[in-house]
mmCIF file of C-alpha atoms and ligand atoms in Angstrom:
data_model
loop_
_atom_site.group_PDB
_atom_site.id
_atom_site.type_symbol
_atom_site.label_atom_id
_atom_site.label_comp_id
_atom_site.label_asym_id
_atom_site.label_seq_id
_atom_site.Cartn_x
_atom_site.Cartn_y
_atom_site.Cartn_z
ATOM 1 C CA UNK Y 1 18.382 -2.940 9.136
ATOM 2 C CA UNK Y 2 17.086 -3.035 12.558
ATOM 3 C CA UNK Y 3 13.522 -2.564 12.420
ATOM 4 C CA UNK Y 4 10.512 -1.464 15.113
ATOM 5 C CA UNK Y 5 7.036 -2.993 13.729
ATOM 6 C CA UNK Y 6 4.443 -0.205 15.005
ATOM 7 C CA UNK Y 7 0.959 -2.338 14.828
ATOM 8 C CA UNK Y 8 0.475 -6.467 15.824
ATOM 9 C CA UNK Y 9 -2.651 -6.364 13.425
ATOM 10 C CA UNK Y 10 -3.518 -8.679 10.043
ATOM 11 C CA UNK Y 11 -0.925 -7.588 7.657
ATOM 12 C CA UNK Y 12 2.290 -7.821 10.683
ATOM 13 C CA UNK Y 13 1.185 -11.158 11.411
ATOM 14 C CA UNK Y 14 1.573 -11.726 7.432
ATOM 15 C CA UNK Y 15 4.901 -10.087 8.009
ATOM 16 C CA UNK Y 16 6.652 -12.040 10.835
ATOM 17 C CA UNK Y 17 6.628 -15.059 9.489
ATOM 18 C CA UNK Y 18 8.669 -14.213 6.301
ATOM 19 C CA UNK Y 19 11.405 -12.666 7.841
ATOM 20 C CA UNK Y 20 13.561 -15.346 7.941
ATOM 21 C CA UNK Y 21 13.795 -15.194 4.431
ATOM 22 C CA UNK Y 22 14.898 -11.563 4.740
ATOM 23 C CA UNK Y 23 18.320 -11.880 6.751
ATOM 24 C CA UNK Y 24 19.396 -8.233 5.875
ATOM 25 C CA UNK Y 25 16.723 -7.494 8.326
ATOM 26 C CA UNK Y 26 16.322 -7.748 12.352
ATOM 27 C CA UNK Y 27 13.298 -6.863 14.072
ATOM 28 C CA UNK Y 28 14.287 -5.407 17.574
ATOM 29 C CA UNK Y 29 10.874 -4.072 18.217
ATOM 30 C CA UNK Y 30 7.482 -4.265 18.376
ATOM 31 C CA UNK Y 31 3.980 -2.280 19.417
ATOM 32 C CA UNK Y 32 0.590 -2.613 20.355
ATOM 33 C CA UNK Y 33 -1.578 -1.112 21.918
ATOM 34 C CA UNK Y 34 -1.894 -1.805 25.973
ATOM 35 C CA UNK Y 35 -6.102 -3.454 25.477
ATOM 36 C CA UNK Y 36 -4.116 -6.410 22.944
ATOM 37 C CA UNK Y 37 -0.523 -6.228 24.878
ATOM 38 C CA UNK Y 38 -0.820 -9.968 25.006
ATOM 39 C CA UNK Y 39 -1.512 -10.841 21.515
ATOM 40 C CA UNK Y 40 1.584 -7.701 21.101
ATOM 41 C CA UNK Y 41 3.680 -10.023 23.438
ATOM 42 C CA UNK Y 42 2.958 -13.575 21.547
ATOM 43 C CA UNK Y 43 4.444 -11.706 18.869
ATOM 44 C CA UNK Y 44 7.436 -11.307 20.639
ATOM 45 C CA UNK Y 45 8.176 -14.540 22.638
ATOM 46 C CA UNK Y 46 7.233 -16.561 18.619
ATOM 47 C CA UNK Y 47 9.369 -14.243 16.774
ATOM 48 C CA UNK Y 48 12.210 -13.248 19.089
ATOM 49 C CA UNK Y 49 12.303 -9.986 19.562
ATOM 50 C CA UNK Y 50 14.155 -7.584 22.154
ATOM 51 C CA UNK Y 51 11.516 -5.229 23.475
ATOM 52 C CA UNK Y 52 7.321 -4.332 23.572
ATOM 53 C CA UNK Y 53 5.341 -1.893 24.128
ATOM 54 C CA UNK Y 54 2.586 0.093 24.009
ATOM 55 C CA UNK Y 55 3.808 3.458 23.774
ATOM 56 C CA UNK Y 56 4.501 5.386 19.759
ATOM 57 C CA UNK Y 57 6.522 7.771 22.947
ATOM 58 C CA UNK Y 58 8.411 5.583 24.291
ATOM 59 C CA UNK Y 59 8.792 3.203 21.390
ATOM 60 C CA UNK Y 60 10.756 5.894 19.835
ATOM 61 C CA UNK Y 61 13.387 6.311 22.744
ATOM 62 C CA UNK Y 62 14.884 2.540 21.776
ATOM 63 C CA UNK Y 63 18.425 3.010 20.119
ATOM 64 C CA UNK Y 64 17.518 -0.738 19.209
ATOM 65 C CA UNK Y 65 16.205 -0.132 15.855
ATOM 66 C CA UNK Y 66 17.088 2.510 12.787
ATOM 67 C CA UNK Y 67 14.099 1.431 11.402
ATOM 68 C CA UNK Y 68 10.056 1.685 11.972
ATOM 69 C CA UNK Y 69 7.355 -0.209 9.709
ATOM 70 C CA UNK Y 70 4.392 1.688 10.836
ATOM 71 C CA UNK Y 71 1.868 -0.493 10.214
ATOM 72 C CA UNK Y 72 -1.061 0.816 12.012
ATOM 73 C CA UNK Y 73 -5.273 2.090 11.107
ATOM 74 C CA UNK Y 74 -4.748 4.461 7.838
ATOM 75 C CA UNK Y 75 -5.900 7.010 10.220
ATOM 76 C CA UNK Y 76 -1.935 6.944 11.677
ATOM 77 C CA UNK Y 77 0.388 6.785 9.863
ATOM 78 C CA UNK Y 78 1.378 10.437 9.055
ATOM 79 C CA UNK Y 79 1.777 11.211 13.630
ATOM 80 C CA UNK Y 80 3.633 7.789 14.085
ATOM 81 C CA UNK Y 81 5.672 8.999 10.392
ATOM 82 C CA UNK Y 82 6.858 11.582 11.482
ATOM 83 C CA UNK Y 83 7.140 11.141 14.980
ATOM 84 C CA UNK Y 84 9.795 8.286 13.564
ATOM 85 C CA UNK Y 85 11.820 10.687 11.831
ATOM 86 C CA UNK Y 86 11.759 13.101 14.583
ATOM 87 C CA UNK Y 87 12.949 10.670 16.167
ATOM 88 C CA UNK Y 88 15.968 9.781 13.483
ATOM 89 C CA UNK Y 89 14.507 6.905 12.473
ATOM 90 C CA UNK Y 90 14.238 5.522 8.834
ATOM 91 C CA UNK Y 91 10.308 5.043 7.640
ATOM 92 C CA UNK Y 92 8.992 2.247 5.805
ATOM 93 C CA UNK Y 93 4.636 3.060 5.761
ATOM 94 C CA UNK Y 94 2.254 0.739 4.964
ATOM 95 C CA UNK Y 95 -0.710 1.752 2.325
ATOM 96 C CA UNK Y 96 -2.245 4.484 1.668
ATOM 97 C CA UNK Y 97 0.802 6.588 2.841
ATOM 98 C CA UNK Y 98 -1.552 9.373 4.910
ATOM 99 C CA UNK Y 99 -4.745 10.658 4.691
ATOM 100 C CA UNK Y 100 -3.966 14.310 2.812
ATOM 101 C CA UNK Y 101 -1.157 14.782 0.541
ATOM 102 C CA UNK Y 102 -0.165 17.921 1.700
ATOM 103 C CA UNK Y 103 0.683 15.775 5.203
ATOM 104 C CA UNK Y 104 2.789 13.236 2.806
ATOM 105 C CA UNK Y 105 4.842 16.884 1.876
ATOM 106 C CA UNK Y 106 5.176 17.414 5.655
ATOM 107 C CA UNK Y 107 6.805 14.557 5.929
ATOM 108 C CA UNK Y 108 8.425 14.987 2.557
ATOM 109 C CA UNK Y 109 10.361 17.960 3.926
ATOM 110 C CA UNK Y 110 11.190 16.283 7.273
ATOM 111 C CA UNK Y 111 13.031 12.751 6.208
ATOM 112 C CA UNK Y 112 15.027 14.430 3.123
ATOM 113 C CA UNK Y 113 16.189 17.484 5.342
ATOM 114 C CA UNK Y 114 17.269 15.318 8.077
ATOM 115 C CA UNK Y 115 18.585 12.846 4.660
ATOM 116 C CA UNK Y 116 16.571 9.539 6.283
ATOM 117 C CA UNK Y 117 14.366 7.339 4.234
ATOM 118 C CA UNK Y 118 10.984 7.611 3.849
ATOM 119 C CA UNK Y 119 8.947 4.463 1.864
ATOM 120 C CA UNK Y 120 5.438 3.744 0.970
ATOM 121 C CA UNK Y 121 4.948 -0.180 1.342
ATOM 122 C CA UNK Y 122 3.148 -1.070 -1.958
ATOM 123 C CA UNK Y 123 3.748 -4.180 -3.048
ATOM 124 C CA UNK Y 124 3.142 -4.226 -6.277
ATOM 125 C CA UNK Y 125 5.445 -1.621 -7.732
ATOM 126 C CA UNK Y 126 8.075 -4.096 -6.616
ATOM 127 C CA UNK Y 127 6.980 -7.180 -7.848
ATOM 128 C CA UNK Y 128 9.562 -9.158 -10.721
ATOM 129 C CA UNK Y 129 5.621 -9.674 -12.428
ATOM 130 C CA UNK Y 130 5.633 -5.579 -12.693
ATOM 131 C CA UNK Y 131 8.198 -4.698 -14.423
ATOM 132 C CA UNK Y 132 7.730 -7.782 -16.932
ATOM 133 C CA UNK Y 133 3.653 -6.510 -17.122
ATOM 134 C CA UNK Y 134 5.463 -2.838 -17.501
ATOM 135 C CA UNK Y 135 7.473 -4.335 -20.362
ATOM 136 C CA UNK Y 136 4.644 -6.342 -22.279
ATOM 137 C CA UNK Y 137 2.400 -2.742 -21.900
ATOM 138 C CA UNK Y 138 5.437 -0.848 -24.381
ATOM 139 C CA UNK Y 139 3.909 -4.348 -26.903
ATOM 140 C CA UNK Y 140 0.261 -4.127 -27.276
ATOM 141 C CA UNK Y 141 0.653 -0.957 -29.321
ATOM 142 C CA UNK Y 142 -0.903 2.458 -29.037
ATOM 143 C CA UNK Y 143 -2.388 1.986 -25.129
ATOM 144 C CA UNK Y 144 -6.422 2.995 -24.631
ATOM 145 C CA UNK Y 145 -7.732 1.786 -22.303
ATOM 146 C CA UNK Y 146 -7.231 -0.247 -18.424
ATOM 147 C CA UNK Y 147 -9.564 -1.401 -16.578
ATOM 148 C CA UNK Y 148 -8.815 -2.276 -13.512
ATOM 149 C CA UNK Y 149 -11.051 -4.389 -11.005
ATOM 150 C CA UNK Y 150 -10.148 -5.335 -7.399
ATOM 151 C CA UNK Y 151 -13.169 -6.035 -6.113
ATOM 152 C CA UNK Y 152 -13.844 -8.372 -2.956
ATOM 153 C CA UNK Y 153 -16.606 -9.063 -0.385
ATOM 154 C CA UNK Y 154 -15.992 -7.896 3.204
ATOM 155 C CA UNK Y 155 -16.523 -10.402 5.704
ATOM 156 C CA UNK Y 156 -16.274 -6.622 7.969
ATOM 157 C CA UNK Y 157 -18.713 -5.453 5.753
ATOM 158 C CA UNK Y 158 -21.507 -7.788 7.394
ATOM 159 C CA UNK Y 159 -20.519 -6.590 10.371
ATOM 160 C CA UNK Y 160 -20.531 -2.807 8.895
ATOM 161 C CA UNK Y 161 -23.936 -2.754 8.293
ATOM 162 C CA UNK Y 162 -25.318 -3.956 11.773
ATOM 163 C CA UNK Y 163 -23.792 -1.307 12.910
ATOM 164 C CA UNK Y 164 -19.738 -2.069 14.043
ATOM 165 C CA UNK Y 165 -17.694 0.457 12.272
ATOM 166 C CA UNK Y 166 -14.412 -1.518 11.705
ATOM 167 C CA UNK Y 167 -11.478 0.834 11.199
ATOM 168 C CA UNK Y 168 -11.742 -0.464 7.487
ATOM 169 C CA UNK Y 169 -15.110 1.576 7.433
ATOM 170 C CA UNK Y 170 -14.496 3.719 9.254
ATOM 171 C CA UNK Y 171 -14.244 7.814 8.125
ATOM 172 C CA UNK Y 172 -12.263 8.867 11.122
ATOM 173 C CA UNK Y 173 -9.748 5.799 10.706
ATOM 174 C CA UNK Y 174 -8.762 6.759 7.053
ATOM 175 C CA UNK Y 175 -11.292 3.570 6.274
ATOM 176 C CA UNK Y 176 -13.315 2.978 2.702
ATOM 177 C CA UNK Y 177 -13.214 0.451 -0.831
ATOM 178 C CA UNK Y 178 -10.567 3.507 -2.082
ATOM 179 C CA UNK Y 179 -8.025 3.552 0.814
ATOM 180 C CA UNK Y 180 -8.203 -0.091 1.898
ATOM 181 C CA UNK Y 181 -8.510 -1.834 -1.826
ATOM 182 C CA UNK Y 182 -8.654 0.445 -4.839
ATOM 183 C CA UNK Y 183 -5.930 2.150 -3.838
ATOM 184 C CA UNK Y 184 -3.982 -0.432 -5.091
ATOM 185 C CA UNK Y 185 -4.885 -0.319 -8.565
ATOM 186 C CA UNK Y 186 -4.356 3.500 -8.071
ATOM 187 C CA UNK Y 187 -0.433 2.022 -8.060
ATOM 188 C CA UNK Y 188 -0.669 0.320 -10.771
ATOM 189 C CA UNK Y 189 -1.727 3.200 -12.922
ATOM 190 C CA UNK Y 190 0.420 5.433 -12.086
ATOM 191 C CA UNK Y 191 3.543 3.085 -12.513
ATOM 192 C CA UNK Y 192 2.892 2.378 -15.837
ATOM 193 C CA UNK Y 193 0.535 6.425 -17.266
ATOM 194 C CA UNK Y 194 1.979 8.993 -13.774
ATOM 195 C CA UNK Y 195 -0.442 11.530 -13.698
ATOM 196 C CA UNK Y 196 -3.382 11.896 -15.240
ATOM 197 C CA UNK Y 197 -5.466 15.047 -16.665
ATOM 198 C CA UNK Y 198 -9.006 14.711 -14.759
ATOM 199 C CA UNK Y 199 -9.761 12.458 -11.533
ATOM 200 C CA UNK Y 200 -13.729 11.441 -11.332
ATOM 201 C CA UNK Y 201 -14.788 9.395 -8.509
ATOM 202 C CA UNK Y 202 -18.244 7.527 -8.294
ATOM 203 C CA UNK Y 203 -18.860 5.887 -5.508
ATOM 204 C CA UNK Y 204 -21.890 3.926 -3.477
ATOM 205 C CA UNK Y 205 -21.484 5.911 -0.069
ATOM 206 C CA UNK Y 206 -23.046 4.032 3.057
ATOM 207 C CA UNK Y 207 -22.332 5.538 6.776
ATOM 208 C CA UNK Y 208 -20.132 8.037 4.990
ATOM 209 C CA UNK Y 209 -17.836 5.879 3.812
ATOM 210 C CA UNK Y 210 -16.989 4.326 0.129
ATOM 211 C CA UNK Y 211 -18.188 0.845 0.510
ATOM 212 C CA UNK Y 212 -17.550 0.282 -3.315
ATOM 213 C CA UNK Y 213 -16.884 2.613 -6.343
ATOM 214 C CA UNK Y 214 -14.971 3.500 -9.591
ATOM 215 C CA UNK Y 215 -12.454 5.616 -10.751
ATOM 216 C CA UNK Y 216 -12.218 7.325 -13.254
ATOM 217 C CA UNK Y 217 -8.653 9.385 -14.453
ATOM 218 C CA UNK Y 218 -8.173 10.557 -17.671
ATOM 219 C CA UNK Y 219 -4.678 10.547 -19.721
ATOM 220 C CA UNK Y 220 -6.281 12.421 -22.490
ATOM 221 C CA UNK Y 221 -5.613 9.512 -25.164
ATOM 222 C CA UNK Y 222 -6.028 6.666 -22.189
ATOM 223 C CA UNK Y 223 -9.454 6.570 -20.744
ATOM 224 C CA UNK Y 224 -8.532 4.615 -17.466
ATOM 225 C CA UNK Y 225 -11.653 2.913 -14.905
ATOM 226 C CA UNK Y 226 -10.820 1.924 -11.357
ATOM 227 C CA UNK Y 227 -13.066 -0.668 -9.663
ATOM 228 C CA UNK Y 228 -12.856 -1.625 -6.256
ATOM 229 C CA UNK Y 229 -15.466 -3.487 -3.560
ATOM 230 C CA UNK Y 230 -16.146 -4.089 -0.444
ATOM 231 C CA UNK Y 231 -19.781 -4.619 -0.656
ATOM 232 C CA UNK Y 232 -19.778 -6.484 -3.799
ATOM 233 C CA UNK Y 233 -17.665 -9.591 -5.454
ATOM 234 C CA UNK Y 234 -16.382 -10.171 -9.304
ATOM 235 C CA UNK Y 235 -13.552 -11.640 -10.838
ATOM 236 C CA UNK Y 236 -10.460 -9.929 -9.808
ATOM 237 C CA UNK Y 237 -8.880 -8.965 -13.442
ATOM 238 C CA UNK Y 238 -7.187 -5.897 -14.971
ATOM 239 C CA UNK Y 239 -7.040 -5.294 -18.284
ATOM 240 C CA UNK Y 240 -4.510 -2.780 -20.203
ATOM 241 C CA UNK Y 241 -5.791 -2.560 -23.297
ATOM 242 C CA UNK Y 242 -3.892 -0.997 -26.681
ATOM 243 C CA UNK Y 243 -4.190 -1.383 -30.272
ATOM 244 C CA UNK Y 244 -2.356 -4.210 -30.466
ATOM 245 C CA UNK Y 245 -3.491 -6.640 -27.934
ATOM 246 C CA UNK Y 246 -3.903 -6.858 -24.758
ATOM 247 C CA UNK Y 247 -2.158 -7.166 -21.251
ATOM 248 C CA UNK Y 248 -3.918 -8.980 -18.344
ATOM 249 C CA UNK Y 249 -3.302 -9.358 -14.925
ATOM 250 C CA UNK Y 250 -4.693 -11.729 -13.244
ATOM 251 C CA UNK Y 251 -5.917 -11.479 -9.644
ATOM 252 C CA UNK Y 252 -5.589 -9.041 -7.113
ATOM 253 C CA UNK Y 253 -3.341 -6.159 -7.733
ATOM 254 C CA UNK Y 254 -1.453 -5.777 -4.775
ATOM 255 C CA UNK Y 255 -0.647 -9.949 -5.439
ATOM 256 C CA UNK Y 256 -0.215 -9.182 -9.437
ATOM 257 C CA UNK Y 257 -0.375 -13.129 -9.392
ATOM 258 C CA UNK Y 258 0.081 -13.318 -13.152
ATOM 259 C CA UNK Y 259 0.068 -12.074 -15.604
ATOM 260 C CA UNK Y 260 -1.161 -12.728 -19.889
ATOM 261 C CA UNK Y 261 -0.981 -11.594 -23.685
ATOM 262 C CA UNK Y 262 -3.371 -11.661 -25.778
ATOM 263 C CA UNK Y 263 -3.180 -10.659 -29.371
ATOM 264 C CA UNK Y 264 -5.895 -9.344 -31.880
ATOM 265 C CA UNK Y 265 -5.065 -12.950 -33.299
ATOM 266 C CA UNK Y 266 -6.569 -13.900 -29.578
ATOM 267 C CA UNK Y 267 -3.524 -15.573 -29.222
ATOM 268 C CA UNK Y 268 -2.888 -15.528 -25.087
ATOM 269 C CA UNK Y 269 0.659 -16.426 -23.744
ATOM 270 C CA UNK Y 270 0.622 -16.270 -19.260
ATOM 271 C CA UNK Y 271 3.894 -14.794 -17.493
ATOM 272 C CA UNK Y 272 4.660 -15.650 -13.973
ATOM 273 C CA UNK Y 273 8.916 -14.672 -12.445
ATOM 274 C CA UNK Y 274 7.620 -14.652 -8.604
ATOM 275 C CA UNK Y 275 10.715 -14.635 -7.061
ATOM 276 C CA UNK Y 276 8.831 -15.648 -3.692
ATOM 277 C CA UNK Y 277 6.152 -16.986 -3.277
ATOM 278 C CA UNK Y 278 4.628 -13.862 -0.161
ATOM 279 C CA UNK Y 279 3.906 -10.195 -2.259
ATOM 280 C CA UNK Y 280 5.954 -8.644 0.706
ATOM 281 C CA UNK Y 281 9.431 -10.300 0.311
ATOM 282 C CA UNK Y 282 10.515 -7.398 -2.478
ATOM 283 C CA UNK Y 283 9.772 -4.540 -1.418
ATOM 284 C CA UNK Y 284 11.009 -5.507 2.341
ATOM 285 C CA UNK Y 285 14.703 -7.007 0.315
ATOM 286 C CA UNK Y 286 14.633 -3.429 -1.340
ATOM 287 C CA UNK Y 287 13.983 -1.951 1.302
ATOM 288 C CA UNK Y 288 16.831 -3.490 3.338
ATOM 289 C CA UNK Y 289 19.595 -2.043 0.414
ATOM 290 C CA UNK Y 290 18.271 0.891 0.175
ATOM 291 C CA UNK Y 291 18.251 1.189 4.117
ATOM 292 C CA UNK Y 292 21.818 0.531 3.971
ATOM 293 C CA UNK Y 293 23.129 2.591 0.798
ATOM 294 C CA UNK Y 294 21.103 5.244 1.929
ATOM 295 C CA UNK Y 295 19.691 5.442 -1.650
ATOM 296 C CA UNK Y 296 18.010 9.212 -1.700
ATOM 297 C CA UNK Y 297 17.698 9.416 -5.077
ATOM 298 C CA UNK Y 298 15.553 5.472 -5.196
ATOM 299 C CA UNK Y 299 13.558 7.641 -2.234
ATOM 300 C CA UNK Y 300 12.790 11.132 -4.011
ATOM 301 C CA UNK Y 301 11.612 8.630 -7.254
ATOM 302 C CA UNK Y 302 9.030 6.677 -5.088
ATOM 303 C CA UNK Y 303 8.031 10.041 -3.588
ATOM 304 C CA UNK Y 304 7.511 11.614 -6.569
ATOM 305 C CA UNK Y 305 4.895 8.376 -7.592
ATOM 306 C CA UNK Y 306 3.823 8.398 -3.898
ATOM 307 C CA UNK Y 307 2.628 11.991 -3.917
ATOM 308 C CA UNK Y 308 0.410 11.426 -7.177
ATOM 309 C CA UNK Y 309 -1.353 8.877 -6.047
ATOM 310 C CA UNK Y 310 -1.820 11.011 -2.922
ATOM 311 C CA UNK Y 311 -2.884 13.648 -5.051
ATOM 312 C CA UNK Y 312 -5.589 11.315 -7.123
ATOM 313 C CA UNK Y 313 -6.926 10.147 -3.852
ATOM 314 C CA UNK Y 314 -7.768 13.077 -2.319
ATOM 315 C CA UNK Y 315 -9.081 14.858 -6.013
ATOM 316 C CA UNK Y 316 -11.372 11.391 -5.151
ATOM 317 C CA UNK Y 317 -12.301 11.673 -2.211
ATOM 318 C CA UNK Y 318 -12.918 15.022 -2.496
ATOM 319 C CA UNK Y 319 -15.086 14.651 -5.163
ATOM 320 C CA UNK Y 320 -17.068 12.233 -3.526
ATOM 321 C CA UNK Y 321 -17.731 14.238 -0.816
ATOM 322 C CA UNK Y 322 -15.521 11.820 1.962
ATOM 323 C CA UNK Y 323 -14.499 13.433 4.756
ATOM 324 C CA UNK Y 324 -11.834 11.311 6.598
ATOM 325 C CA UNK Y 325 -9.881 11.383 9.104
HETATM 326 N N1 LIG V 401 -4.367 -6.893 6.093
HETATM 327 C C1 LIG V 401 -3.579 -6.538 4.703
HETATM 328 O O1 LIG V 401 -3.705 -7.502 4.465
HETATM 329 C C2 LIG V 401 -2.937 -5.259 4.459
HETATM 330 C C3 LIG V 401 -3.126 -5.003 3.530
HETATM 331 C C4 LIG V 401 -1.926 -3.980 2.498
HETATM 332 C C5 LIG V 401 -1.890 -3.078 3.882
HETATM 333 N N2 LIG V 401 -2.551 -2.972 5.019
HETATM 334 C C6 LIG V 401 -2.156 -1.801 5.477
HETATM 335 O O2 LIG V 401 -1.781 -1.720 6.604
HETATM 336 C C7 LIG V 401 -2.301 -1.181 8.816
HETATM 337 C C8 LIG V 401 -2.170 -1.734 8.620
HETATM 338 O O3 LIG V 401 -3.294 -2.792 8.031
HETATM 339 P P1 LIG V 401 -4.021 -4.602 9.316
HETATM 340 O O4 LIG V 401 -5.004 -5.188 8.452
HETATM 341 O O5 LIG V 401 -3.090 -4.865 10.054
HETATM 342 O O6 LIG V 401 -4.825 -3.948 10.072
HETATM 343 P P2 LIG V 401 -5.243 -4.536 12.054
HETATM 344 O O7 LIG V 401 -5.400 -5.631 12.148
HETATM 345 O O8 LIG V 401 -6.463 -3.301 12.288
HETATM 346 O O9 LIG V 401 -3.938 -3.847 12.789
HETATM 347 C C9 LIG V 401 -3.753 -3.044 13.089
HETATM 348 C C10 LIG V 401 -2.254 -2.715 14.347
HETATM 349 O O10 LIG V 401 -1.867 -1.465 14.491
HETATM 350 C C11 LIG V 401 -2.454 -1.066 16.483
HETATM 351 N N3 LIG V 401 -2.529 0.234 16.868
HETATM 352 C C12 LIG V 401 -3.655 0.914 17.029
HETATM 353 N N4 LIG V 401 -3.616 2.610 17.278
HETATM 354 C C13 LIG V 401 -2.572 1.898 17.834
HETATM 355 C C14 LIG V 401 -2.192 2.729 18.399
HETATM 356 N N5 LIG V 401 -2.085 4.047 18.752
HETATM 357 N N6 LIG V 401 -0.552 2.225 18.895
HETATM 358 C C15 LIG V 401 0.301 1.294 18.549
HETATM 359 N N7 LIG V 401 -0.663 -0.006 18.089
HETATM 360 C C16 LIG V 401 -2.046 0.277 17.684
HETATM 361 C C17 LIG V 401 -3.339 -2.696 16.385
HETATM 362 O O11 LIG V 401 -3.918 -2.997 17.926
HETATM 363 P P3 LIG V 401 -5.206 -3.507 18.398
HETATM 364 O O12 LIG V 401 -5.398 -5.204 18.318
HETATM 365 O O13 LIG V 401 -5.874 -3.236 19.900
HETATM 366 O O14 LIG V 401 -6.403 -2.296 17.720
HETATM 367 C C18 LIG V 401 -3.546 -3.245 15.566
HETATM 368 O O15 LIG V 401 -1.827 -4.377 16.256
HETATM 369 C C19 LIG V 401 -3.568 -0.838 7.040
HETATM 370 O O16 LIG V 401 -3.234 0.533 6.770
HETATM 371 C C20 LIG V 401 -3.347 -0.911 6.228
HETATM 372 O O17 LIG V 401 -4.243 -0.085 5.495
HETATM 373 C C21 LIG V 401 -2.987 -4.269 5.193
#
């Protein structure tokens, strides 16, 4: 895969160091803004990237790469992904895929029409521990309750309270606890149970954005609560409860550090099947193969998953009366 990285922020700086372990990926271009051109060019030099841009349209004219990794703030995902597909590039897009369900449908239509790969970079779906969690969940009897809690006090929350609104808290940029952090819980649950029957979101709103909230997903016989908070903290953990035992996901739902099974008698066993210490390794390794093999079956299957997540997100955002974008 010949890749252009769109963005030069936090996640890109985490991603570039693992490229050395992914021989199927060659990073050919990087895009940043004019205001942070120096930072982008520093990354370009450090990682031996041929091309550097500050304008998306100019970047997409290059034929040095076949795929883009969209890693800009949330509100730009749709526009950048659309332009890339129109330029004939495959797209790997950071979470949340888009701000609106209809935008994802539009991207899907464009990708399928042009036989291009379009996938969401959502770490938990591709981690080996997730396969283990799925298998373990089938062995605890009838599922009843799932509780995911990803609460992490954000250093950006202090700035936010003082009136400096960084992208992660900016409604215009698609920020908020649901989009930024709780979305990993949603992906974890949708990967297990699919589409819920009902969605409700009880959010703590400050300056028109959710700084924390509880999302209720009703699956009929299974009830789910997904908690995401950036204004307070708790032990980050998820539990999947069945009539014959439970599965405990240790740590954040974007990392799935390890998981434990617990029987009704209280016997606990802990597992960890990581292939690589970095959470982004598995997804990019797989995406490389998907692009190489033009695996549209995989793309369609994963888009079904992402569309359910976007439907939930949209229902939740509307339920809480939040306006994004
Ligand atoms: N941080 C994480 O741990 C993490 C994890 C998973 C997913 N993500 C997702 O990754 C995306 C980026 O997050 P981040 O934390 O890396 O954000 P970030 O640190 O704010 O980085 C965003 C990058 O996009 C650049 N950018 C903004 N507008 C642009 C434009 N018009 N053209 C070109 N570049 C532009 C920014 O440039 P400036 O520096 O000049 O603003 C910056 O380099 C988000 O969608 C987020 O949900 C983040």
